[in-house]
Amino acid sequence: MHNAHAQAVSIGGIRAGGDLVARMQMTRGMHLKEAKRYVADRLGVTPFDLSDPVVMTEVRNELGFGRIHSYAISQPLQANQIEAKFNIARTLDVPINCVERFRERTGGA
Amino acid sequence: MTTEPRIPTRLGDGSFTAMTRSGIRADIVAGSEAAARRAKVPPLGDDEVDHLLEIYASPARFTGVDVGEEVVLSCDGTGMKTHATRIQDLQSYEQWMGADLLELCVGDYSLKVVRTILAYEAQYMHDAQLCTIAPLQYGVMPNLGLYSKPDGPCENWSALLPLGRIAEARAAAEEAVEMAVADMVKLADSQWEAGADAIDWDTTGASGDPEFLAALRATRIIRARYPDMGVQLGMAGEFVLGMHGELEWEGVRLAGLWPKDQLLLAQQAGATVFGPVVNINTGRSLAWNMARAVALIKPCMAVAEIPVHPNVGMGVGGVPMFVYPPGDATCRAAKSLVELLHVDGL
C-alpha cells in the first residue's frame, strides 16, 4: 500500500526533497505550497525540483543532506544520518530536536 | 440491456466488480449526496464529479498526480518491526521506499501499553535518531477503552451504558480522560528528551468524545511546553461518537462533530498536522466511497490553517477494507484526494 501511495503522489523522501518539506509541515505547520517554497528558496532550486531525484541527488550531495545508500555509489566521505541533520538544520534555519540534543550531549559540538 | 462497455473497478471490500461509465458516474453522484445528507455539507459540483469519473472510469492499472504536484506522505506505522528490528524498518522506509516522514511505534500502538515502557521507547527513539535523516515522530493511538475494566482501572462505560447507569458511565469516562492526558504528556516529555521531532495521536476518537477531548487537552499542554515539537492529530472516524455526550472543548460539544469542526478544534489546541478520516462502506463501489470522502473532507480545506493529511490506510479515505489494499485502488484514492482537495499530504 505504501508503495502505491509513494509512486502515485509522494515527493519521494530522501530520494528527492520530501523529508525537507515534511519537516517544515510537521514542526512549523506550513501548508504544502508554503513549505515547498520555503525549502526551495533555502536550497536555491524551484518547488518543481524538490520531487526530482536527479536534481535533488546533486543538491543533497553538495549540501551534505544524506542520500540513498547504494552498492554502486558509496559515499563514505559525505555527511549522512545525524551528520546530515546538522546540515539540514543550518540550511533550513530550523532547530532539529535531535541535533540540539547531540550538541548538548557532546559538549556543544 | 445496455451495450455500454463495462470497466473493472472495485467495491469497498476490495473485490472486483464491473460497472459501466454511466453507472460509475451515478455512484459518484450518490456518494456525494449521501455525504451531503448526513453531514450537511455541499455536494460535489459537476466539475468534481467529472474529475472523479475520469479517475474511476479509467481501466488503467495505475495512475498518479501530475509531475510537480506531489505531496508529503506521513507514513505512520513505518517502524513497528515489520520485517527486521524497528530501526532497520525505519531505515528501509527511508532508504528503499522514499518515505517523507518516519514513525516509531510499538505493534500494539496503544497509549496505555506504551506508558509502561516509556524509558525503553525513549532509548529507541534516541538510537533511531542517530541513524536516520527524515523527520521521525513517535506514534500511538490513545485507545481510551483500555483504561476501562477489565483492561484498566476505570469502570467500563460501555458496560454501564446499556444498563442505563449513565452518570456512572460518564464519570468513568471522565476519570479515564484524566489518566490518558497525563500519560500522553509523559510520553511527549520522554520522547522530546530523546530527540523526537513530533508526536502522532493516531485513530483519535475511537472511543468517542472522551478520547477526542483527551487528545485535544494533551496537545494544548505539549504545544505550550515544547513549541518546536510537531503534533499530528489523526482521527479514527468521520464522526465523533457521543460515548459521553456532554463533553465540550471551549464551549463546543464534541459528540457529533464532522471533519471540518474536528479540524477547527485540533488547530485551536495546537496540532501542526490534522488527519481527517472517512470510513469505507464495504458494500458500495470505490467511486461511491471516494465521492463521499471528498465531499466530507472538502469543508476542511477552506478553514485549515495547518496541513491536512487525510488518512488513506486500509478501510479509510477510499482505500478498500482489505489487509493488502490493491495498488490500483490505492493510487486512485491518493490521486483523487490530492487533485480534488489540494491536500497538503496523506
XYZ file of N, CA, C and O in Angstrom, chain B residues 63-209:
588
model
N -2.263 4.996 -11.697
C -2.384 6.408 -12.034
C -1.719 7.232 -10.940
O -1.381 6.706 -9.876
N -1.522 8.506 -11.202
C -0.894 9.365 -10.204
C -1.106 10.822 -10.540
O -1.714 11.164 -11.565
N -0.597 11.693 -9.663
C -0.752 13.130 -9.906
C 0.237 13.582 -10.972
O 1.168 12.856 -11.333
N 0.031 14.785 -11.473
C 0.958 15.335 -12.459
C 2.332 15.546 -11.814
O 2.436 15.830 -10.615
N 3.359 15.446 -12.641
C 4.719 15.697 -12.162
C 4.793 17.120 -11.588
O 4.300 18.077 -12.183
N 5.372 17.232 -10.417
C 5.482 18.532 -9.756
C 4.383 18.807 -8.755
O 4.454 19.759 -7.981
N 3.355 17.961 -8.755
C 2.213 18.164 -7.845
C 2.243 17.192 -6.669
O 1.230 16.973 -6.010
N 3.396 16.629 -6.389
C 3.493 15.624 -5.336
C 3.298 16.239 -3.942
O 3.524 17.435 -3.739
N 2.912 15.383 -2.995
C 2.641 15.833 -1.625
C 3.473 15.012 -0.635
O 4.162 14.060 -1.011
N 3.374 15.375 0.624
C 4.089 14.676 1.701
C 3.272 13.466 2.156
O 2.054 13.552 2.299
N 3.948 12.362 2.390
C 3.290 11.197 2.996
C 3.711 11.087 4.466
O 4.896 11.066 4.769
N 2.714 11.013 5.350
C 3.014 10.960 6.785
C 3.620 9.621 7.208
O 4.375 9.556 8.163
N 3.245 8.554 6.528
C 3.873 7.244 6.762
C 3.830 6.798 8.222
O 4.869 6.462 8.811
N 2.647 6.760 8.824
C 2.585 6.244 10.189
C 2.793 4.734 10.183
O 2.579 4.059 9.178
N 3.276 4.246 11.295
C 3.494 2.803 11.423
C 4.680 2.268 10.655
O 4.774 1.062 10.404
N 5.638 3.136 10.312
C 6.757 2.665 9.484
C 7.820 1.939 10.286
O 8.631 1.235 9.712
N 7.834 2.140 11.590
C 8.844 1.459 12.397
C 8.207 0.591 13.443
O 8.203 0.915 14.625
N 7.633 -0.530 13.038
C 6.977 -1.401 14.019
C 7.334 -2.862 13.804
O 6.530 -3.740 13.949
N 8.598 -3.101 13.481
C 9.107 -4.467 13.407
C 8.324 -5.303 12.404
O 7.854 -6.399 12.703
N 8.201 -4.759 11.186
C 7.514 -5.495 10.137
C 8.369 -6.652 9.625
O 7.904 -7.762 9.422
N 9.650 -6.368 9.385
C 10.477 -7.436 8.828
C 11.842 -7.552 9.483
O 12.583 -8.478 9.218
N 12.224 -6.602 10.322
C 13.540 -6.687 10.964
C 13.423 -5.974 12.308
O 12.362 -5.975 12.903
N 14.508 -5.387 12.796
C 14.361 -4.579 14.006
C 13.607 -3.307 13.628
O 13.487 -2.954 12.461
N 13.128 -2.588 14.640
C 12.353 -1.391 14.324
C 13.230 -0.325 13.663
O 12.782 0.384 12.767
N 14.474 -0.203 14.092
C 15.348 0.786 13.448
C 15.615 0.378 11.998
O 15.616 1.218 11.099
N 15.815 -0.908 11.776
C 16.025 -1.350 10.389
C 14.784 -1.112 9.539
O 14.878 -0.791 8.353
N 13.617 -1.271 10.143
C 12.388 -0.968 9.408
C 12.327 0.520 9.037
O 11.952 0.891 7.920
N 12.687 1.380 9.992
C 12.704 2.824 9.700
C 13.684 3.119 8.572
O 13.396 3.914 7.660
N 14.850 2.487 8.622
C 15.855 2.710 7.574
C 15.366 2.195 6.225
O 15.624 2.796 5.188
N 14.639 1.078 6.248
C 14.102 0.541 4.997
C 13.108 1.526 4.377
O 13.133 1.773 3.176
N 12.214 2.045 5.216
C 11.243 3.007 4.697
C 11.941 4.251 4.166
O 11.550 4.807 3.141
N 12.971 4.684 4.849
C 13.682 5.884 4.403
C 14.494 5.608 3.143
O 14.450 6.375 2.181
N 15.235 4.505 3.145
C 16.192 4.242 2.075
C 15.556 3.571 0.853
O 15.944 3.842 -0.270
N 14.622 2.672 1.073
C 14.083 1.891 -0.041
C 12.746 2.422 -0.540
O 12.425 2.274 -1.711
N 11.968 2.956 0.365
C 10.621 3.345 -0.035
C 10.441 4.856 -0.148
O 9.356 5.332 -0.464
N 11.484 5.600 0.146
C 11.404 7.046 -0.022
C 10.353 7.699 0.854
O 9.678 8.644 0.434
N 10.205 7.239 2.083
C 9.214 7.833 2.984
C 9.612 9.273 3.319
O 10.769 9.557 3.615
N 8.650 10.172 3.272
C 8.923 11.574 3.588
C 9.084 11.776 5.087
O 9.707 12.749 5.524
N 8.515 10.888 5.842
C 8.426 11.061 7.290
C 8.385 9.663 7.899
O 7.834 8.743 7.313
N 8.983 9.496 9.052
C 9.048 8.183 9.684
C 8.323 8.199 11.023
O 8.195 9.254 11.637
N 7.894 7.021 11.429
C 7.225 6.953 12.730
C 7.655 5.709 13.488
O 7.522 4.587 13.001
N 8.159 5.937 14.687
C 8.468 4.837 15.594
C 7.223 4.524 16.418
O 6.522 5.442 16.865
N 6.945 3.258 16.610
C 5.780 2.880 17.413
C 5.950 1.428 17.842
O 6.883 0.761 17.411
N 5.068 0.973 18.715
C 5.062 -0.448 19.067
C 3.866 -1.104 18.376
O 2.906 -0.430 18.006
N 3.945 -2.419 18.223
C 2.910 -3.119 17.469
C 1.521 -2.921 18.038
O 0.557 -2.752 17.302
N 1.384 -2.915 19.348
C 0.064 -2.742 19.951
C -0.493 -1.353 19.676
O -1.687 -1.177 19.460
N 0.408 -0.354 19.702
C 0.087 1.022 19.307
C -0.791 1.755 20.319
O -1.227 2.871 20.070
N -1.068 1.139 21.475
C -1.969 1.779 22.437
C -1.188 2.550 23.486
O -0.178 2.076 24.016
N -1.706 3.735 23.817
C -1.066 4.610 24.791
C -0.836 3.905 26.117
O 0.232 4.006 26.711
N -1.862 3.191 26.597
C -1.761 2.583 27.921
C -0.687 1.496 27.965
O -0.092 1.263 29.016
N -0.440 0.860 26.835
C 0.635 -0.134 26.766
C 1.991 0.560 26.789
O 2.916 0.151 27.500
N 2.092 1.650 26.042
C 3.378 2.346 25.922
C 3.783 3.014 27.240
O 4.971 3.119 27.554
N 2.806 3.437 28.028
C 3.133 4.183 29.251
C 3.986 3.365 30.222
O 4.673 3.923 31.067
N 3.928 2.043 30.093
C 4.717 1.206 30.995
C 6.147 0.993 30.495
O 6.963 0.408 31.202
N 6.431 1.436 29.279
C 7.770 1.214 28.717
C 8.337 2.516 28.149
O 9.075 2.507 27.161
N 7.998 3.632 28.789
C 8.412 4.931 28.255
C 9.926 5.037 28.102
O 10.423 5.544 27.085
N 10.660 4.572 29.108
C 12.116 4.728 29.065
C 12.724 3.923 27.914
O 13.640 4.380 27.236
N 12.166 2.734 27.694
C 12.697 1.901 26.600
C 12.393 2.540 25.244
O 13.211 2.524 24.326
N 11.193 3.087 25.125
C 10.808 3.723 23.864
C 11.617 4.987 23.620
O 11.981 5.305 22.484
N 11.925 5.708 24.690
C 12.754 6.906 24.546
C 14.166 6.525 24.110
O 14.770 7.172 23.256
N 14.683 5.457 24.704
C 16.015 5.000 24.299
C 16.026 4.621 22.820
O 16.968 4.937 22.084
N 14.960 3.957 22.394
C 14.900 3.526 20.998
C 14.822 4.732 20.064
O 15.439 4.771 18.994
N 14.044 5.745 20.476
C 13.967 6.971 19.675
C 15.341 7.634 19.581
O 15.774 8.066 18.510
N 16.034 7.694 20.709
C 17.382 8.272 20.742
C 18.277 7.561 19.723
O 18.934 8.194 18.892
N 18.291 6.238 19.785
C 19.147 5.459 18.877
C 18.717 5.639 17.422
O 19.556 5.783 16.532
N 17.401 5.652 17.196
C 16.900 5.766 15.818
C 17.240 7.119 15.215
O 17.537 7.226 14.013
N 17.209 8.162 16.031
C 17.512 9.498 15.512
C 18.962 9.605 15.040
O 19.280 10.402 14.168
N 19.835 8.798 15.629
C 21.248 8.857 15.238
C 21.487 8.272 13.854
O 22.504 8.570 13.222
N 20.584 7.442 13.382
C 20.871 6.740 12.131
C 19.767 6.902 11.084
O 19.597 6.030 10.233
N 19.012 7.977 11.181
C 18.029 8.300 10.140
C 18.135 9.791 9.803
O 18.720 10.567 10.568
N 17.553 10.161 8.676
C 17.600 11.558 8.226
C 16.208 12.185 8.241
O 16.027 13.328 8.662
N 15.230 11.466 7.756
C 13.865 12.012 7.647
C 13.303 12.335 9.031
O 13.705 11.717 10.024
N 12.388 13.283 9.112
C 11.761 13.587 10.400
C 11.153 12.322 10.994
O 10.547 11.525 10.276
N 11.336 12.175 12.290
C 10.910 10.932 12.949
C 10.003 11.264 14.128
O 10.423 11.923 15.075
N 8.766 10.803 14.048
C 7.803 11.051 15.116
C 7.542 9.758 15.885
O 7.880 8.667 15.421
N 6.923 9.910 17.063
C 6.503 8.735 17.814
C 4.990 8.657 17.747
O 4.300 9.645 18.006
N 4.463 7.495 17.408
C 3.019 7.362 17.210
C 2.358 6.407 18.183
O 2.900 5.335 18.481
N 1.206 6.799 18.682
C 0.349 5.908 19.473
C -1.106 6.219 19.152
O -1.429 7.289 18.639
N -1.965 5.284 19.454
C -3.392 5.606 19.452
C -3.835 5.737 20.904
O -3.475 4.896 21.742
N -4.563 6.805 21.229
C -4.976 6.996 22.635
C -5.769 5.804 23.167
O -5.623 5.436 24.337
N -6.601 5.197 22.349
C -7.327 3.963 22.699
C -7.836 3.981 24.129
O -7.446 3.146 24.954
N -8.696 4.918 24.411
C -9.160 5.149 25.786
C -9.849 3.926 26.389
O -9.880 3.754 27.605
N -10.373 3.076 25.542
C -11.068 1.888 26.035
C -10.204 1.025 26.929
O -10.703 0.361 27.845
N -8.901 1.022 26.688
C -8.010 0.196 27.511
C -7.891 0.700 28.939
O -7.353 -0.002 29.798
N -8.365 1.913 29.205
C -8.340 2.438 30.570
C -9.537 1.929 31.391
O -9.663 2.234 32.559
N -10.440 1.205 30.727
C -11.614 0.692 31.447
C -11.447 -0.800 31.745
O -10.686 -1.498 31.082
N -12.182 -1.275 32.758
C -12.126 -2.690 33.139
C -12.641 -3.567 32.003
O -13.534 -3.139 31.289
N -12.076 -4.737 31.766
C -11.090 -5.432 32.605
C -9.638 -5.075 32.279
O -8.739 -5.562 32.956
N -9.395 -4.255 31.259
C -8.011 -3.945 30.891
C -7.407 -2.856 31.760
O -6.196 -2.792 31.928
N -8.235 -1.951 32.274
C -7.723 -0.807 33.014
C -8.433 -0.600 34.332
O -9.283 -1.415 34.735
N -8.127 0.502 35.008
C -8.640 0.719 36.366
C -10.040 1.332 36.421
O -10.691 1.244 37.457
N -10.513 1.952 35.355
C -11.795 2.673 35.409
C -12.968 1.713 35.163
O -12.802 0.679 34.508
N -14.131 2.101 35.683
C -15.322 1.313 35.361
C -15.545 1.341 33.846
O -15.143 2.291 33.165
N -16.209 0.317 33.343
C -16.369 0.187 31.892
C -17.649 0.891 31.428
O -18.751 0.401 31.637
N -17.453 2.056 30.801
C -18.624 2.838 30.398
C -19.450 2.128 29.323
O -20.663 2.305 29.275
N -18.805 1.296 28.533
C -19.563 0.568 27.517
C -20.472 -0.495 28.136
O -21.485 -0.879 27.557
N -20.084 -0.984 29.310
C -20.930 -1.949 30.029
C -22.012 -1.231 30.828
O -23.121 -1.753 30.992
N -21.683 -0.047 31.328
C -22.637 0.691 32.159
C -23.764 1.317 31.330
O -24.914 1.369 31.766
N -23.425 1.774 30.144
C -24.429 2.483 29.331
C -25.660 1.633 29.022
O -26.798 2.099 29.199
N -25.481 0.369 28.591
C -26.686 -0.440 28.293
C -27.544 -0.713 29.521
O -28.715 -1.064 29.396
N -26.937 -0.549 30.701
C -27.688 -0.768 31.948
C -28.423 0.492 32.391
O -29.089 0.490 33.432
N -28.221 1.566 31.637
C -28.887 2.816 31.984
C -28.187 3.586 33.089
O -28.718 4.564 33.610
N -26.977 3.156 33.437
C -26.234 3.835 34.517
C -25.382 4.950 33.878
O -24.150 4.895 33.844
N -26.087 5.935 33.383
C -25.470 6.970 32.551
C -24.457 7.810 33.342
O -23.339 8.051 32.868
N -24.845 8.240 34.523
C -23.957 9.111 35.305
C -22.656 8.388 35.659
O -21.569 8.968 35.588
N -22.781 7.108 36.025
C -21.572 6.339 36.358
C -20.684 6.145 35.123
O -19.456 6.202 35.208
N -21.326 5.900 33.988
C -20.566 5.722 32.746
C -19.812 7.004 32.410
O -18.625 6.972 32.028
N -20.482 8.123 32.550
C -19.826 9.396 32.244
C -18.676 9.666 33.214
O -17.606 10.125 32.819
N -18.898 9.370 34.477
C -17.836 9.600 35.468
C -16.621 8.724 35.169
O -15.469 9.163 35.297
N -16.874 7.491 34.747
C -15.765 6.585 34.421
C -14.976 7.111 33.226
O -13.736 7.087 33.212
N -15.682 7.587 32.213
C -15.002 8.122 31.031
C -14.186 9.364 31.388
O -13.057 9.546 30.903
N -14.748 10.201 32.243
C -14.024 11.415 32.652
C -12.757 11.066 33.437
O -11.723 11.718 33.285
N -12.868 10.028 34.258
C -11.683 9.583 35.013
C -10.602 9.085 34.038
O -9.415 9.381 34.192
N -11.028 8.346 33.028
C -10.074 7.828 32.038
C -9.418 8.962 31.259
O -8.233 8.893 30.912
N -10.167 10.011 30.967
C -9.604 11.158 30.244
C -8.436 11.744 31.030
O -7.362 12.020 30.469
N -8.631 11.916 32.344
C -7.561 12.493 33.170
C -6.302 11.626 33.096
O -5.187 12.141 32.973
N -6.488 10.305 33.173
C -5.333 9.399 33.132
C -4.642 9.449 31.773
O -3.412 9.477 31.681
N -5.449 9.475 30.718
C -4.863 9.473 29.375
C -4.096 10.766 29.102
O -3.009 10.735 28.515
N -4.639 11.885 29.526
C -3.933 13.158 29.305
C -2.580 13.119 30.005
O -1.549 13.494 29.422
N -2.577 12.647 31.253
C -1.309 12.567 31.989
C -0.320 11.653 31.272
O 0.871 11.971 31.150
N -0.816 10.530 30.748
C 0.068 9.593 30.053
C 0.570 10.166 28.732
O 1.727 9.946 28.340
N -0.283 10.870 28.017
C 0.123 11.455 26.730
C 1.208 12.510 26.939
O 2.180 12.585 26.187
N 1.056 13.288 27.979
C 2.057 14.327 28.237
C 3.371 13.707 28.690
O 4.455 14.129 28.271
N 3.273 12.668 29.534
C 4.510 11.983 29.961
C 5.222 11.371 28.765
O 6.451 11.381 28.675
N 4.457 10.807 27.856
C 5.055 10.231 26.645
C 5.765 11.316 25.845
O 6.908 11.126 25.393
N 5.099 12.448 25.677
C 5.721 13.543 24.923
C 6.970 14.043 25.627
O 7.987 14.328 24.979
N 6.919 14.140 26.958
C 8.106 14.564 27.721
C 9.293 13.652 27.406
O 10.388 14.117 27.107
N 9.054 12.352 27.506
C 10.167 11.414 27.339
C 10.664 11.384 25.900
O 11.859 11.279 25.645
N 9.733 11.497 24.951
C 10.141 11.466 23.542
C 10.861 12.741 23.145
O 11.785 12.714 22.335
N 10.443 13.876 23.683
C 11.136 15.128 23.364
C 12.564 15.090 23.906
O 13.521 15.475 23.227
N 12.714 14.573 25.128
C 14.050 14.430 25.710
C 14.933 13.527 24.845
O 16.132 13.724 24.750
N 14.314 12.545 24.219
C 15.070 11.580 23.416
C 15.395 12.102 22.021
O 16.185 11.484 21.303
N 14.771 13.214 21.634
C 15.085 13.778 20.315
C 14.000 13.659 19.276
O 14.232 13.970 18.101
N 12.800 13.233 19.647
C 11.717 13.078 18.664
C 11.367 14.416 18.019
O 11.451 15.464 18.658
N 10.966 14.358 16.761
C 10.542 15.570 16.063
C 9.076 15.877 16.332
O 8.674 17.035 16.253
N 8.291 14.839 16.583
C 6.845 15.059 16.730
C 6.194 13.868 17.412
O 6.810 12.806 17.569
N 4.944 14.082 17.798
C 4.100 13.033 18.366
C 2.898 12.881 17.430
O 2.393 13.858 16.878
N 2.447 11.649 17.269
C 1.281 11.388 16.424
C 0.196 10.719 17.257
O 0.399 9.607 17.757
N -0.928 11.419 17.422
C -2.105 10.778 18.046
C -2.909 10.160 16.904
O -3.577 10.855 16.158
N -2.811 8.867 16.778
C -3.438 8.180 15.649
C -4.783 7.571 16.090
O -4.934 7.161 17.229
N -5.708 7.496 15.175
C -7.063 6.954 15.425
C -7.721 7.612 16.637
O -8.369 6.954 17.449
N -7.529 8.927 16.744
C -8.128 9.663 17.859
C -9.651 9.631 17.772
O -10.222 9.862 16.709
N -10.280 9.388 18.904
C -11.739 9.380 18.945
C -12.338 8.008 18.724
O -13.557 7.874 18.611
N -11.486 6.969 18.678
C -12.023 5.618 18.510
C -12.969 5.272 19.664
O -13.920 4.515 19.490
N -12.677 5.827 20.830
C -13.565 5.625 21.979
C -14.494 6.820 22.171
O -14.963 7.082 23.295
N -14.708 7.565 21.118
C -15.689 8.646 21.157
C -15.184 9.965 21.717
O -13.973 10.223 21.770
N -16.142 10.783 22.153
C -15.816 12.154 22.566
C -14.839 12.235 23.746
O -14.019 13.166 23.770
